[in-house]
Amino acid sequence: MQKVNVKNKFDLFQDYWSPKVVGDLNDSHIKLAKLKGEFAWHKHDNEDELFYVIKGRLLIRLRGEDIYLNEGEFVVIPKGVEHLPVAENEVHVMLIEPKSTLNTGDVLNEFTRRDLDRI
Amino acid sequence: MQKVNVKNKFDLFQDYWSPKVVGDLNDSHIKLAKLKGEFAWHKHDNEDELFYVIKGRLLIRLRGEDIYLNEGEFVVIPKGVEHLPVAENEVHVMLIEPKSTLNTGDVLNEFTRRDLDRI
């Protein structure tokens, strides 16, 4: 059985907004992503999404509320809630969400990623 | 929406082997636990279980293999796999597993906890 060292995994890729699968947990994927800049407003109609900050500081904008996540902090964005991740500087996050989740949710744009790499 | 600072949450309890619920993620709970000493061999017939070490060093014994998890490392114990967590010194872990999961799996003993506290 293979353990995962999260920080070591982040050394294996550099591209932003392109989640990598690092584990399977029941019906969910455990993913790592590097973020920088502003993503796009979206929501996931059927999936809650965990954002856990491993490094850096992530702003998650909601309609009417801003949440700043520092290292060691997480938030669960419930299904159906519009959100916009913003990383002023590079941020490393762990994401846990159902395997059915598309990164841009209900929106298709230049950030959309299908068939995620497994590292 | 409430973010969670993991290390601050660990300041709120001291008991060992008694997971606290800190979040809901689809059909799963996000839990925190302090571990010290040796647990009991058990398995979860229907649920994969994530062990993510926040602090300390955790040994997870499997039948025929030992896995040492250091801070920032995780492993997913697949459903049906017998395991025995051992914490020589105090360990802080995050657990993510279906809400149906009983901490001692297929075994009932003095470690069994139902109706977990939410912190």
PDB file of C-alpha atoms in Angstrom:
ATOM      1  CA  MET A   1       0.000   0.000   0.000  1.00  0.00           C
ATOM      2  CA  GLN A   2       1.391   3.370  -0.973  1.00  0.00           C
ATOM      3  CA  LYS A   3       1.502   6.350   1.345  1.00  0.00           C
ATOM      4  CA  VAL A   4       1.562   9.864  -0.076  1.00  0.00           C
ATOM      5  CA  ASN A   5       3.882  12.643   1.015  1.00  0.00           C
ATOM      6  CA  VAL A   6       1.917  15.706   0.016  1.00  0.00           C
ATOM      7  CA  LYS A   7       4.783  18.185  -0.224  1.00  0.00           C
ATOM      8  CA  ASN A   8       6.861  15.799  -2.294  1.00  0.00           C
ATOM      9  CA  LYS A   9       3.978  15.371  -4.723  1.00  0.00           C
ATOM     10  CA  PHE A  10       3.865  19.130  -5.281  1.00  0.00           C
ATOM     11  CA  ASP A  11       7.444  18.938  -6.587  1.00  0.00           C
ATOM     12  CA  LEU A  12       6.234  16.786  -9.487  1.00  0.00           C
ATOM     13  CA  PHE A  13       4.271  19.418 -11.375  1.00  0.00           C
ATOM     14  CA  GLN A  14       4.173  23.115 -11.967  1.00  0.00           C
ATOM     15  CA  ASP A  15       1.078  23.950 -13.990  1.00  0.00           C
ATOM     16  CA  TYR A  16      -1.627  26.026 -12.368  1.00  0.00           C
ATOM     17  CA  TRP A  17      -5.330  25.195 -12.106  1.00  0.00           C
ATOM     18  CA  SER A  18      -4.709  21.645 -13.258  1.00  0.00           C
ATOM     19  CA  PRO A  19      -5.558  19.225 -10.434  1.00  0.00           C
ATOM     20  CA  LYS A  20      -3.605  15.984 -10.176  1.00  0.00           C
ATOM     21  CA  VAL A  21      -5.141  12.869  -8.679  1.00  0.00           C
ATOM     22  CA  VAL A  22      -3.108  11.450  -5.777  1.00  0.00           C
ATOM     23  CA  GLY A  23      -5.593   9.049  -4.247  1.00  0.00           C
ATOM     24  CA  ASP A  24      -8.970   7.338  -4.317  1.00  0.00           C
ATOM     25  CA  LEU A  25     -11.261   7.532  -1.336  1.00  0.00           C
ATOM     26  CA  ASN A  26     -14.587   5.759  -1.755  1.00  0.00           C
ATOM     27  CA  ASP A  27     -16.367   7.648  -4.558  1.00  0.00           C
ATOM     28  CA  SER A  28     -13.998  10.616  -4.332  1.00  0.00           C
ATOM     29  CA  HIS A  29     -10.651  11.655  -5.643  1.00  0.00           C
ATOM     30  CA  ILE A  30      -7.964  13.261  -3.538  1.00  0.00           C
ATOM     31  CA  LYS A  31      -6.325  15.890  -5.709  1.00  0.00           C
ATOM     32  CA  LEU A  32      -3.519  18.394  -5.444  1.00  0.00           C
ATOM     33  CA  ALA A  33      -3.427  21.656  -7.344  1.00  0.00           C
ATOM     34  CA  LYS A  34      -1.242  24.726  -7.639  1.00  0.00           C
ATOM     35  CA  LEU A  35      -3.217  27.914  -8.005  1.00  0.00           C
ATOM     36  CA  LYS A  36      -2.167  31.366  -9.062  1.00  0.00           C
ATOM     37  CA  GLY A  37      -4.335  34.230 -10.212  1.00  0.00           C
ATOM     38  CA  GLU A  38      -8.087  34.291 -10.477  1.00  0.00           C
ATOM     39  CA  PHE A  39     -10.175  31.295 -11.531  1.00  0.00           C
ATOM     40  CA  ALA A  40     -13.767  31.634 -12.806  1.00  0.00           C
ATOM     41  CA  TRP A  41     -17.058  31.763 -10.942  1.00  0.00           C
ATOM     42  CA  HIS A  42     -18.696  28.360 -10.920  1.00  0.00           C
ATOM     43  CA  LYS A  43     -20.651  25.903  -8.806  1.00  0.00           C
ATOM     44  CA  HIS A  44     -21.020  22.164  -8.529  1.00  0.00           C
ATOM     45  CA  ASP A  45     -24.675  21.243  -8.505  1.00  0.00           C
ATOM     46  CA  ASN A  46     -24.230  17.828  -6.937  1.00  0.00           C
ATOM     47  CA  GLU A  47     -20.906  17.816  -5.144  1.00  0.00           C
ATOM     48  CA  ASP A  48     -19.483  19.365  -1.991  1.00  0.00           C
ATOM     49  CA  GLU A  49     -15.852  20.324  -2.460  1.00  0.00           C
ATOM     50  CA  LEU A  50     -13.072  20.438   0.148  1.00  0.00           C
ATOM     51  CA  PHE A  51     -10.338  23.067  -0.180  1.00  0.00           C
ATOM     52  CA  TYR A  52      -7.475  22.442   2.233  1.00  0.00           C
ATOM     53  CA  VAL A  53      -4.557  24.864   1.989  1.00  0.00           C
ATOM     54  CA  ILE A  54      -1.150  23.213   2.231  1.00  0.00           C
ATOM     55  CA  LYS A  55       0.887  26.311   1.394  1.00  0.00           C
ATOM     56  CA  GLY A  56       0.112  29.967   0.817  1.00  0.00           C
ATOM     57  CA  ARG A  57      -3.087  31.948   1.255  1.00  0.00           C
ATOM     58  CA  LEU A  58      -6.221  31.380  -0.776  1.00  0.00           C
ATOM     59  CA  LEU A  59      -9.161  33.716  -1.128  1.00  0.00           C
ATOM     60  CA  ILE A  60     -12.443  32.015  -1.891  1.00  0.00           C
ATOM     61  CA  ARG A  61     -15.010  34.552  -2.935  1.00  0.00           C
ATOM     62  CA  LEU A  62     -18.663  33.710  -2.447  1.00  0.00           C
ATOM     63  CA  ARG A  63     -21.617  35.838  -3.431  1.00  0.00           C
ATOM     64  CA  GLY A  64     -21.607  38.229  -0.483  1.00  0.00           C
ATOM     65  CA  GLU A  65     -18.700  36.797   1.519  1.00  0.00           C
ATOM     66  CA  ASP A  66     -14.933  36.425   1.222  1.00  0.00           C
ATOM     67  CA  ILE A  67     -13.113  33.567   2.941  1.00  0.00           C
ATOM     68  CA  TYR A  68      -9.350  33.703   3.382  1.00  0.00           C
ATOM     69  CA  LEU A  69      -7.746  30.323   3.932  1.00  0.00           C
ATOM     70  CA  ASN A  70      -4.260  30.170   5.347  1.00  0.00           C
ATOM     71  CA  GLU A  71      -1.962  27.180   5.572  1.00  0.00           C
ATOM     72  CA  GLY A  72      -3.594  24.438   7.625  1.00  0.00           C
ATOM     73  CA  GLU A  73      -7.117  25.720   7.092  1.00  0.00           C
ATOM     74  CA  PHE A  74      -9.931  24.209   5.066  1.00  0.00           C
ATOM     75  CA  VAL A  75     -13.454  24.959   3.997  1.00  0.00           C
ATOM     76  CA  VAL A  76     -16.128  22.796   2.417  1.00  0.00           C
ATOM     77  CA  ILE A  77     -18.008  24.554  -0.356  1.00  0.00           C
ATOM     78  CA  PRO A  78     -21.441  22.942  -0.312  1.00  0.00           C
ATOM     79  CA  LYS A  79     -23.057  21.764  -3.517  1.00  0.00           C
ATOM     80  CA  GLY A  80     -24.813  24.524  -5.430  1.00  0.00           C
ATOM     81  CA  VAL A  81     -22.822  27.418  -3.934  1.00  0.00           C
ATOM     82  CA  GLU A  82     -21.108  29.715  -6.436  1.00  0.00           C
ATOM     83  CA  HIS A  83     -17.477  30.355  -5.641  1.00  0.00           C
ATOM     84  CA  LEU A  84     -14.402  31.982  -7.136  1.00  0.00           C
ATOM     85  CA  PRO A  85     -10.931  30.925  -5.959  1.00  0.00           C
ATOM     86  CA  VAL A  86      -8.338  33.702  -6.111  1.00  0.00           C
ATOM     87  CA  ALA A  87      -4.631  33.203  -5.396  1.00  0.00           C
ATOM     88  CA  GLU A  88      -2.719  36.455  -5.301  1.00  0.00           C
ATOM     89  CA  ASN A  89       0.468  34.440  -4.911  1.00  0.00           C
ATOM     90  CA  GLU A  90       1.028  30.753  -5.572  1.00  0.00           C
ATOM     91  CA  VAL A  91      -1.104  28.498  -3.402  1.00  0.00           C
ATOM     92  CA  HIS A  92      -0.939  24.741  -2.933  1.00  0.00           C
ATOM     93  CA  VAL A  93      -4.229  23.048  -2.124  1.00  0.00           C
ATOM     94  CA  MET A  94      -5.571  19.603  -1.485  1.00  0.00           C
ATOM     95  CA  LEU A  95      -9.027  19.020  -2.949  1.00  0.00           C
ATOM     96  CA  ILE A  96     -11.353  16.174  -2.108  1.00  0.00           C
ATOM     97  CA  GLU A  97     -14.468  15.809  -4.187  1.00  0.00           C
ATOM     98  CA  PRO A  98     -16.508  13.115  -5.952  1.00  0.00           C
ATOM     99  CA  LYS A  99     -14.929  11.580  -9.021  1.00  0.00           C
ATOM    100  CA  SER A 100     -17.766  13.039 -11.053  1.00  0.00           C
ATOM    101  CA  THR A 101     -16.644  16.603 -10.286  1.00  0.00           C
ATOM    102  CA  LEU A 102     -15.525  18.791 -13.166  1.00  0.00           C
ATOM    103  CA  ASN A 103     -13.135  21.505 -12.006  1.00  0.00           C
ATOM    104  CA  THR A 104     -15.134  24.324 -13.540  1.00  0.00           C
ATOM    105  CA  GLY A 105     -18.466  22.889 -12.400  1.00  0.00           C
ATOM    106  CA  ASP A 106     -21.372  24.206 -14.436  1.00  0.00           C
ATOM    107  CA  VAL A 107     -19.122  26.333 -16.665  1.00  0.00           C
ATOM    108  CA  LEU A 108     -16.910  25.285 -19.575  1.00  0.00           C
ATOM    109  CA  ASN A 109     -14.005  27.602 -20.277  1.00  0.00           C
ATOM    110  CA  GLU A 110     -10.252  27.709 -20.781  1.00  0.00           C
ATOM    111  CA  PHE A 111      -9.759  26.374 -17.245  1.00  0.00           C
ATOM    112  CA  THR A 112     -11.793  23.213 -17.818  1.00  0.00           C
ATOM    113  CA  ARG A 113      -9.756  20.031 -17.323  1.00  0.00           C
ATOM    114  CA  ARG A 114     -10.959  16.503 -18.059  1.00  0.00           C
ATOM    115  CA  ASP A 115      -9.048  13.229 -17.731  1.00  0.00           C
ATOM    116  CA  LEU A 116      -6.846  14.451 -14.906  1.00  0.00           C
ATOM    117  CA  ASP A 117      -3.289  13.188 -14.575  1.00  0.00           C
ATOM    118  CA  ARG A 118      -2.506  10.819 -11.742  1.00  0.00           C
ATOM    119  CA  ILE A 119       0.813  11.427  -9.991  1.00  0.00           C
TER     120      ILE A 119
ATOM    121  CA  MET B   1     -19.661  29.688   5.746  1.00  0.00           C
ATOM    122  CA  GLN B   2     -17.212  28.553   8.395  1.00  0.00           C
ATOM    123  CA  LYS B   3     -13.599  27.740   7.661  1.00  0.00           C
ATOM    124  CA  VAL B   4     -11.708  25.342   9.928  1.00  0.00           C
ATOM    125  CA  ASN B   5      -8.236  25.917  11.321  1.00  0.00           C
ATOM    126  CA  VAL B   6      -7.090  22.382  11.965  1.00  0.00           C
ATOM    127  CA  LYS B   7      -4.418  23.112  14.571  1.00  0.00           C
ATOM    128  CA  ASN B   8      -6.767  25.353  16.553  1.00  0.00           C
ATOM    129  CA  LYS B   9      -9.357  22.589  16.617  1.00  0.00           C
ATOM    130  CA  PHE B  10      -6.851  20.234  18.201  1.00  0.00           C
ATOM    131  CA  ASP B  11      -6.599  22.647  21.138  1.00  0.00           C
ATOM    132  CA  LEU B  12     -10.245  21.974  21.964  1.00  0.00           C
ATOM    133  CA  PHE B  13      -9.932  18.392  23.157  1.00  0.00           C
ATOM    134  CA  GLN B  14      -7.456  16.075  24.767  1.00  0.00           C
ATOM    135  CA  ASP B  15      -8.958  12.570  24.828  1.00  0.00           C
ATOM    136  CA  TYR B  16      -7.310   9.875  22.740  1.00  0.00           C
ATOM    137  CA  TRP B  17      -8.959   7.586  20.182  1.00  0.00           C
ATOM    138  CA  SER B  18     -12.127   9.666  20.241  1.00  0.00           C
ATOM    139  CA  PRO B  19     -12.634  11.302  16.823  1.00  0.00           C
ATOM    140  CA  LYS B  20     -14.353  14.695  16.670  1.00  0.00           C
ATOM    141  CA  VAL B  21     -16.370  15.744  13.650  1.00  0.00           C
ATOM    142  CA  VAL B  22     -15.182  19.036  12.131  1.00  0.00           C
ATOM    143  CA  GLY B  23     -16.943  18.981   8.784  1.00  0.00           C
ATOM    144  CA  ASP B  24     -19.346  17.339   6.371  1.00  0.00           C
ATOM    145  CA  LEU B  25     -18.244  16.440   2.873  1.00  0.00           C
ATOM    146  CA  ASN B  26     -20.877  14.763   0.738  1.00  0.00           C
ATOM    147  CA  ASP B  27     -21.584  11.436   2.486  1.00  0.00           C
ATOM    148  CA  SER B  28     -18.445  11.662   4.601  1.00  0.00           C
ATOM    149  CA  HIS B  29     -17.347  13.216   7.843  1.00  0.00           C
ATOM    150  CA  ILE B  30     -14.076  15.063   8.289  1.00  0.00           C
ATOM    151  CA  LYS B  31     -12.792  14.139  11.722  1.00  0.00           C
ATOM    152  CA  LEU B  32      -9.826  14.958  13.926  1.00  0.00           C
ATOM    153  CA  ALA B  33      -8.383  12.591  16.492  1.00  0.00           C
ATOM    154  CA  LYS B  34      -5.512  12.448  18.935  1.00  0.00           C
ATOM    155  CA  LEU B  35      -3.928   9.046  19.152  1.00  0.00           C
ATOM    156  CA  LYS B  36      -1.542   7.580  21.667  1.00  0.00           C
ATOM    157  CA  GLY B  37      -0.704   3.952  22.246  1.00  0.00           C
ATOM    158  CA  GLU B  38      -1.991   0.960  20.354  1.00  0.00           C
ATOM    159  CA  PHE B  39      -5.526   0.697  18.989  1.00  0.00           C
ATOM    160  CA  ALA B  40      -7.096  -2.636  18.021  1.00  0.00           C
ATOM    161  CA  TRP B  41      -6.998  -4.638  14.811  1.00  0.00           C
ATOM    162  CA  HIS B  42     -10.103  -3.964  12.746  1.00  0.00           C
ATOM    163  CA  LYS B  43     -11.389  -3.393   9.241  1.00  0.00           C
ATOM    164  CA  HIS B  44     -14.210  -1.499   7.602  1.00  0.00           C
ATOM    165  CA  ASP B  45     -16.047  -3.792   5.234  1.00  0.00           C
ATOM    166  CA  ASN B  46     -17.629  -1.022   3.165  1.00  0.00           C
ATOM    167  CA  GLU B  47     -15.580   2.111   3.665  1.00  0.00           C
ATOM    168  CA  ASP B  48     -12.168   3.368   2.591  1.00  0.00           C
ATOM    169  CA  GLU B  49     -10.555   5.456   5.324  1.00  0.00           C
ATOM    170  CA  LEU B  50      -8.127   8.359   4.945  1.00  0.00           C
ATOM    171  CA  PHE B  51      -5.445   8.873   7.609  1.00  0.00           C
ATOM    172  CA  TYR B  52      -3.659  12.192   7.200  1.00  0.00           C
ATOM    173  CA  VAL B  53      -1.020  13.001   9.814  1.00  0.00           C
ATOM    174  CA  ILE B  54      -1.080  16.597  11.025  1.00  0.00           C
ATOM    175  CA  LYS B  55       1.456  16.142  13.810  1.00  0.00           C
ATOM    176  CA  GLY B  56       3.679  13.332  14.985  1.00  0.00           C
ATOM    177  CA  ARG B  57       4.410   9.930  13.505  1.00  0.00           C
ATOM    178  CA  LEU B  58       1.861   7.182  13.101  1.00  0.00           C
ATOM    179  CA  LEU B  59       2.508   3.532  12.474  1.00  0.00           C
ATOM    180  CA  ILE B  60      -0.246   1.725  10.650  1.00  0.00           C
ATOM    181  CA  ARG B  61       0.283  -2.001  10.817  1.00  0.00           C
ATOM    182  CA  LEU B  62      -1.236  -4.156   8.110  1.00  0.00           C
ATOM    183  CA  ARG B  63      -1.080  -7.921   7.879  1.00  0.00           C
ATOM    184  CA  GLY B  64       2.398  -8.272   6.422  1.00  0.00           C
ATOM    185  CA  GLU B  65       3.345  -4.603   6.082  1.00  0.00           C
ATOM    186  CA  ASP B  66       4.088  -1.616   8.316  1.00  0.00           C
ATOM    187  CA  ILE B  67       3.449   1.924   7.119  1.00  0.00           C
ATOM    188  CA  TYR B  68       4.986   4.854   8.956  1.00  0.00           C
ATOM    189  CA  LEU B  69       3.224   8.155   8.334  1.00  0.00           C
ATOM    190  CA  ASN B  70       5.006  11.370   9.180  1.00  0.00           C
ATOM    191  CA  GLU B  71       3.572  14.865   9.329  1.00  0.00           C
ATOM    192  CA  GLY B  72       2.120  15.816   5.941  1.00  0.00           C
ATOM    193  CA  GLU B  73       1.696  12.229   4.786  1.00  0.00           C
ATOM    194  CA  PHE B  74      -1.478  10.253   4.246  1.00  0.00           C
ATOM    195  CA  VAL B  75      -2.632   6.814   3.316  1.00  0.00           C
ATOM    196  CA  VAL B  76      -6.007   5.459   2.281  1.00  0.00           C
ATOM    197  CA  ILE B  77      -6.833   2.132   3.901  1.00  0.00           C
ATOM    198  CA  PRO B  78      -9.109   0.411   1.393  1.00  0.00           C
ATOM    199  CA  LYS B  79     -12.316  -1.216   2.526  1.00  0.00           C
ATOM    200  CA  GLY B  80     -11.858  -4.700   3.879  1.00  0.00           C
ATOM    201  CA  VAL B  81      -8.174  -4.287   4.821  1.00  0.00           C
ATOM    202  CA  GLU B  82      -7.310  -5.084   8.428  1.00  0.00           C
ATOM    203  CA  HIS B  83      -5.222  -2.419  10.110  1.00  0.00           C
ATOM    204  CA  LEU B  84      -3.856  -1.463  13.500  1.00  0.00           C
ATOM    205  CA  PRO B  85      -2.898   2.150  14.225  1.00  0.00           C
ATOM    206  CA  VAL B  86      -0.056   2.533  16.712  1.00  0.00           C
ATOM    207  CA  ALA B  87       1.139   5.868  18.097  1.00  0.00           C
ATOM    208  CA  GLU B  88       4.282   5.536  20.162  1.00  0.00           C
ATOM    209  CA  ASN B  89       3.972   9.225  21.004  1.00  0.00           C
ATOM    210  CA  GLU B  90       0.966  11.503  20.629  1.00  0.00           C
ATOM    211  CA  VAL B  91      -0.203  11.843  17.035  1.00  0.00           C
ATOM    212  CA  HIS B  92      -2.754  14.221  15.546  1.00  0.00           C
ATOM    213  CA  VAL B  93      -4.629  12.912  12.532  1.00  0.00           C
ATOM    214  CA  MET B  94      -7.342  14.012  10.173  1.00  0.00           C
ATOM    215  CA  LEU B  95      -9.679  11.226   9.131  1.00  0.00           C
ATOM    216  CA  ILE B  96     -12.106  11.309   6.249  1.00  0.00           C
ATOM    217  CA  GLU B  97     -14.550   8.452   5.945  1.00  0.00           C
ATOM    218  CA  PRO B  98     -18.230   7.815   5.232  1.00  0.00           C
ATOM    219  CA  LYS B  99     -20.641   8.882   7.949  1.00  0.00           C
ATOM    220  CA  SER B 100     -21.574   5.238   8.362  1.00  0.00           C
ATOM    221  CA  THR B 101     -18.062   4.360   9.573  1.00  0.00           C
ATOM    222  CA  LEU B 102     -17.661   3.065  13.115  1.00  0.00           C
ATOM    223  CA  ASN B 103     -14.180   3.768  14.466  1.00  0.00           C
ATOM    224  CA  THR B 104     -13.532   0.149  15.421  1.00  0.00           C
ATOM    225  CA  GLY B 105     -15.034  -1.207  12.217  1.00  0.00           C
ATOM    226  CA  ASP B 106     -16.098  -4.821  12.526  1.00  0.00           C
ATOM    227  CA  VAL B 107     -15.024  -5.032  16.185  1.00  0.00           C
ATOM    228  CA  LEU B 108     -16.766  -3.721  19.287  1.00  0.00           C
ATOM    229  CA  ASN B 109     -14.476  -3.031  22.224  1.00  0.00           C
ATOM    230  CA  GLU B 110     -13.494  -0.395  24.764  1.00  0.00           C
ATOM    231  CA  PHE B 111     -12.362   1.902  21.933  1.00  0.00           C
ATOM    232  CA  THR B 112     -15.738   1.912  20.184  1.00  0.00           C
ATOM    233  CA  ARG B 113     -17.232   5.413  19.916  1.00  0.00           C
ATOM    234  CA  ARG B 114     -20.721   6.215  18.642  1.00  0.00           C
ATOM    235  CA  ASP B 115     -22.440   9.613  18.388  1.00  0.00           C
ATOM    236  CA  LEU B 116     -19.208  11.517  17.929  1.00  0.00           C
ATOM    237  CA  ASP B 117     -18.865  15.042  19.272  1.00  0.00           C
ATOM    238  CA  ARG B 118     -18.820  17.879  16.788  1.00  0.00           C
ATOM    239  CA  ILE B 119     -16.354  20.654  17.535  1.00  0.00           C
TER     240      ILE B 119
END
